[in-house]
Short mmCIF file of C-alpha atoms in Angstrom, two decimals:
data_model
loop_
_atom_site.label_atom_id
_atom_site.label_comp_id
_atom_site.label_asym_id
_atom_site.label_seq_id
_atom_site.Cartn_x
_atom_site.Cartn_y
_atom_site.Cartn_z
CA MET A 1 80.02 91.26 268.36
CA LYS A 2 77.45 91.93 265.77
CA MET A 3 79.16 95.58 265.44
CA PHE A 4 82.53 94.16 264.70
CA PHE A 5 81.23 92.08 261.86
CA TYR A 6 79.40 94.94 260.49
CA TYR A 7 82.52 97.24 260.41
CA ALA A 8 84.63 94.36 259.24
CA THR A 9 82.11 93.75 256.16
CA ILE A 10 82.54 97.22 255.43
CA ALA A 11 86.26 97.33 255.54
CA VAL A 12 86.35 94.12 253.34
CA SER A 13 84.15 95.84 250.80
CA VAL A 14 86.12 99.02 250.46
CA PHE A 15 89.37 96.83 249.96
CA LEU A 16 87.89 94.86 247.27
CA PHE A 17 86.26 98.07 245.57
CA LEU A 18 89.71 99.48 245.56
CA PHE A 19 91.71 96.47 244.56
CA GLY A 20 89.35 96.03 241.66
CA TYR A 21 89.40 99.62 240.71
CA LEU A 22 93.43 99.54 240.69
CA HIS A 23 93.45 96.25 238.75
CA TYR A 24 91.33 97.87 236.07
CA GLN A 25 93.21 100.72 235.73
CA ASN A 26 96.32 98.91 235.34
CA LYS A 27 94.75 96.85 232.77
CA LEU A 28 93.85 99.85 230.80
CA GLU A 29 97.46 101.31 231.03
CA SER A 30 98.76 97.98 229.84
CA ILE A 31 96.37 98.01 226.41
CA ALA A 32 97.21 101.59 225.78
CA ALA A 33 101.00 100.86 226.02
CA GLU A 34 100.56 97.77 223.91
CA SER A 35 98.59 100.06 221.17
CA ASN A 36 101.52 102.75 221.26
CA GLU A 37 104.30 99.82 220.62
CA GLN A 38 101.99 98.45 217.73
CA ALA A 39 101.58 101.87 216.08
CA SER A 40 105.18 102.61 216.43
CA ALA A 41 106.23 99.56 214.94
CA LEU A 42 103.65 100.08 211.83
CA ALA A 43 104.94 103.66 211.42
CA ALA A 44 108.71 103.21 211.67
CA PRO A 45 110.43 101.64 208.51
CA SER A 46 113.03 98.79 208.81
CA LYS A 47 116.71 99.79 208.26
CA GLU A 48 116.77 97.33 205.12
CA THR A 49 113.67 99.26 203.65
CA VAL A 50 115.42 102.56 204.10
CA SER A 51 118.48 101.44 202.82
CA GLU A 52 116.95 99.96 199.65
CA LYS A 53 114.87 102.95 198.78
CA GLU A 54 118.06 105.21 199.21
CA VAL A 55 119.67 102.85 196.84
CA LYS A 56 116.90 102.59 194.10
CA ASP A 57 114.99 105.82 194.48
CA VAL A 58 117.78 108.57 194.68
CA GLU A 59 118.21 110.67 191.84
CA ARG A 60 121.77 112.19 191.51
CA GLU A 61 122.91 114.95 189.11
CA LEU A 62 124.00 113.47 185.66
CA GLY A 63 127.62 114.09 185.19
CA GLY A 64 131.09 112.55 184.79
CA THR A 65 131.46 109.49 182.61
CA ILE A 66 127.70 108.87 182.23
CA LYS A 67 126.78 111.87 181.04
CA ASN A 68 129.47 111.81 178.30
CA LEU A 69 128.07 108.56 177.30
CA ALA A 70 124.54 109.78 177.20
CA GLU A 71 125.77 112.66 174.92
CA ASP A 72 127.24 110.38 172.26
CA ILE A 73 123.86 108.08 172.30
CA ALA A 74 120.47 109.35 170.81
CA ASP A 75 117.68 109.86 173.33
CA GLY A 76 115.83 106.58 173.66
CA GLY A 77 118.92 104.56 172.84
CA GLU A 78 120.66 102.08 175.38
CA ILE A 79 123.71 102.50 177.31
CA ARG A 80 125.41 98.77 177.63
CA VAL A 81 127.40 98.33 180.36
CA THR A 82 129.44 95.20 181.20
CA VAL A 83 130.90 94.30 184.71
CA PHE A 84 133.78 91.76 184.43
CA GLY A 85 135.28 90.27 187.61
CA SER A 86 135.47 87.55 190.30
CA ALA A 87 132.78 85.71 192.55
CA SER A 88 132.93 88.83 194.63
CA LEU A 89 130.49 90.48 192.00
CA THR A 90 128.16 87.92 192.83
CA SER A 91 128.28 86.91 196.59
CA VAL A 92 124.83 87.73 197.30
CA ASP A 93 121.38 87.36 195.57
CA GLU A 94 121.47 89.09 192.16
CA ALA A 95 119.14 92.03 193.03
CA ASP A 96 121.61 93.12 196.12
CA SER A 97 124.61 92.65 194.09
CA PHE A 98 127.05 95.68 193.53
CA PRO A 99 126.09 95.73 189.49
CA HIS A 100 122.67 95.62 189.81
CA LEU A 101 122.45 97.95 192.43
CA LEU A 102 124.77 100.45 190.52
CA ILE A 103 122.31 100.49 187.58
CA SER A 104 119.45 101.10 189.92
CA GLU A 105 121.47 104.10 191.21
CA ILE A 106 122.39 105.53 187.91
CA GLN A 107 119.03 104.89 185.84
CA PRO A 108 117.05 107.52 187.55
CA SER A 109 119.65 110.31 186.22
CA LEU A 110 118.94 108.80 182.70
CA PRO A 111 115.36 109.55 181.83
CA ASN A 112 116.21 109.57 178.11
CA HIS A 113 118.22 106.46 178.07
CA LYS A 114 118.03 102.86 179.31
CA LEU A 115 120.89 101.13 181.07
CA THR A 116 121.28 97.43 179.95
CA LEU A 117 123.75 95.24 182.06
CA THR A 118 125.92 92.44 181.43
CA VAL A 119 127.85 90.77 184.12
CA ILE A 120 130.72 88.38 183.21
CA GLU A 121 131.88 86.48 186.40
CA ILE A 122 134.94 84.27 186.24
CA ASP A 123 134.43 82.72 189.89
CA GLN A 124 138.18 81.97 191.13
CA ALA A 125 139.78 82.03 188.05
CA THR A 126 143.33 83.75 188.17
CA SER A 127 144.62 86.26 185.77
CA ALA A 128 146.76 83.61 184.03
CA GLU A 129 143.65 81.45 183.49
CA VAL A 130 141.58 84.42 182.10
CA LEU A 131 144.28 84.79 179.34
CA GLU A 132 144.49 81.30 178.75
CA ASN A 133 140.79 80.79 178.28
CA ASP A 134 138.04 82.59 176.37
CA TYR A 135 136.72 85.17 179.03
CA ILE A 136 138.03 88.22 177.16
CA ASP A 137 136.03 86.89 174.28
CA SER A 138 132.80 86.99 176.31
CA VAL A 139 133.58 90.73 177.34
CA ILE A 140 134.11 91.88 173.55
CA ASP A 141 131.02 89.78 172.55
CA SER A 142 129.00 91.77 174.89
CA GLN A 143 129.88 95.23 173.08
CA PRO A 144 129.65 97.44 175.97
CA ASP A 145 129.64 101.24 176.08
CA LEU A 146 130.97 101.07 179.32
CA LEU A 147 133.23 98.40 180.58
CA LEU A 148 133.94 98.09 184.40
CA THR A 149 136.69 95.73 184.98
CA GLU A 150 138.12 94.17 188.12
CA LEU A 151 141.55 93.78 188.86
CA LEU A 152 141.58 90.25 189.72
CA MET A 153 143.90 90.64 192.93
CA GLY A 154 141.62 88.79 195.21
CA ASN A 155 141.86 85.52 192.73
CA ASP A 156 145.57 86.08 192.43
CA TYR A 157 146.34 86.65 195.92
CA GLU A 158 148.59 84.05 197.23
CA ASN A 159 148.46 82.22 194.09
CA ILE A 160 150.39 84.29 191.59
CA SER A 161 153.31 86.69 192.38
CA PHE A 162 152.59 90.34 192.27
CA GLU A 163 154.92 90.81 189.10
CA ASP A 164 153.16 88.15 187.03
CA MET A 165 149.76 89.33 188.29
CA PHE A 166 150.64 92.67 186.87
CA LYS A 167 151.82 91.69 183.61
CA ASN A 168 148.70 89.24 183.17
CA LEU A 169 146.48 92.34 183.97
CA GLU A 170 148.18 94.64 181.43
CA ALA A 171 147.73 91.96 178.83
CA ILE A 172 144.01 91.64 179.53
CA LEU A 173 143.55 95.44 179.43
CA GLU A 174 145.41 95.84 176.37
CA GLN A 175 143.74 93.10 174.39
CA THR A 176 140.41 94.34 175.72
CA LYS A 177 141.21 97.94 174.74
CA GLU A 178 142.40 96.90 171.23
CA ALA A 179 139.14 95.09 170.63
CA LEU A 180 136.95 97.71 171.83
CA PRO A 181 138.52 100.90 170.99
CA ASN A 182 135.32 103.02 171.52
CA THR A 183 134.26 101.44 174.95
CA LYS A 184 135.16 103.66 178.21
CA ILE A 185 137.03 101.27 180.32
CA VAL A 186 137.02 101.90 183.96
CA THR A 187 139.18 99.51 186.47
CA PHE A 188 138.52 98.87 189.97
CA PRO A 189 140.06 96.73 192.66
CA THR A 190 138.68 93.50 194.30
CA ASN A 191 136.89 94.20 197.44
CA PRO A 192 139.19 94.74 200.65
CA ILE A 193 139.64 91.82 203.15
CA PRO A 194 140.27 92.32 206.88
CA HIS A 195 143.46 91.24 208.64
CA ALA A 196 145.62 91.09 205.38
CA ALA A 197 148.16 93.93 205.45
CA ASP A 198 150.19 92.52 202.64
CA TYR A 199 147.03 92.34 200.51
CA ASP A 200 146.30 96.08 201.28
CA ASP A 201 150.05 96.84 200.43
CA GLN A 202 149.83 95.03 196.80
CA SER A 203 146.36 96.94 196.23
CA ASN A 204 148.13 100.02 196.62
CA GLN A 205 151.03 99.08 194.43
CA LEU A 206 148.76 97.67 192.02
CA ARG A 207 146.82 101.37 191.79
CA LYS A 208 149.59 103.23 191.21
CA LEU A 209 150.85 101.08 188.31
CA ILE A 210 147.47 100.76 186.65
CA ARG A 211 147.19 104.80 186.77
CA ASN A 212 150.79 105.08 185.58
CA GLU A 213 149.82 102.96 182.56
CA GLY A 214 147.05 105.43 181.97
CA TYR A 215 143.89 103.33 182.66
CA VAL A 216 141.05 105.03 184.83
CA TYR A 217 141.01 103.36 188.43
CA ALA A 218 137.92 103.79 190.64
CA ASN A 219 139.18 103.37 194.14
CA HIS A 220 136.07 102.19 195.76
CA TRP A 221 138.21 101.14 198.90
CA ARG A 222 137.94 104.61 199.88
CA ALA A 223 134.36 104.10 200.95
CA TRP A 224 134.79 101.01 202.96
CA PRO A 225 135.76 100.76 206.80
CA GLU A 226 139.73 100.99 207.41
CA GLU A 227 139.38 99.22 210.88
CA ASP A 228 139.76 95.31 210.42
CA GLU A 229 136.87 94.50 212.92
CA GLU A 230 134.50 96.97 211.44
CA LEU A 231 135.45 95.66 207.88
CA SER A 232 134.50 92.26 209.25
CA LEU A 233 130.95 93.20 209.21
CA TYR A 234 130.95 93.88 205.58
CA VAL A 235 133.03 91.20 204.17
CA GLU A 236 132.66 87.52 205.31
CA ASN A 237 135.07 84.52 203.93
CA GLN A 238 137.16 87.29 201.84
CA LEU A 239 133.54 87.93 200.08
CA PRO A 240 131.35 91.12 200.37
CA THR A 241 128.19 90.92 202.26
CA LYS A 242 124.94 92.52 201.42
CA GLU A 243 125.90 95.56 203.26
CA GLY A 244 129.22 95.53 201.37
CA HIS A 245 127.83 95.51 198.00
CA LEU A 246 125.67 98.62 199.15
CA ILE A 247 128.81 100.45 200.02
CA TRP A 248 130.50 99.07 196.61
CA ALA A 249 127.58 100.34 194.48
CA ASP A 250 127.02 103.66 196.03
CA TYR A 251 130.77 104.57 195.51
CA MET A 252 130.78 103.49 191.87
CA ALA A 253 127.54 105.21 191.03
CA THR A 254 128.70 108.55 192.66
CA TYR A 255 132.17 108.22 190.76
CA LEU A 256 130.83 107.55 187.43
CA LEU A 257 128.27 110.61 187.96
CA GLN A 258 131.19 112.75 188.83
CA GLU A 259 134.31 111.68 186.95
#
């Protein structure tokens, strides 16, 4: 009987030793795994950080409209940029909005000039209301070297007939061009919206008419997703999200530095 307890004690001791050893090893492995996860998290930048860096730090080759403007202005001078349009321009925080991102993208290509930005936002005013009020005066007063003017289809959509909208936009552009003969004017459409086929059709018609009138038209729609479901990730309540503004700014910067 004594021998039985003797061997039983040895067996229990061996079991406890093995159990303790395995538990210790598992703990070490858990600590190592946790350390690796923390190191990876510290080393890997977030998508947002990468996106912001790409927008703000990329230096593009100087060309197109921006180069032409820079050649007409002495080194050290400023190039005044005015962006005129609807609430789509300001649907996110200022620093994340298309006009401000645009300046951040272009400025690195202009080491000898400073870009200054004026944003004139008319909220939900229609093209008819723009003509009736002093919005154009505000554009003229800003005395831009470069005027980026939104064709206000987003505000006019379902509020004004297409024919009246086009006549109003023609009048706005004519008044602006007459008052600012030395300003480079570039028109662009309002952001696309999902699930609105007639809106798409009107935008295509407007693009052709504006170009036929001899105005420069920057078609940033080419950079947005075409499928409604994917586009819905970049537009909410008919206004662009932060990601939508990134698309918008990137296209416009490329356009202005190439065309």
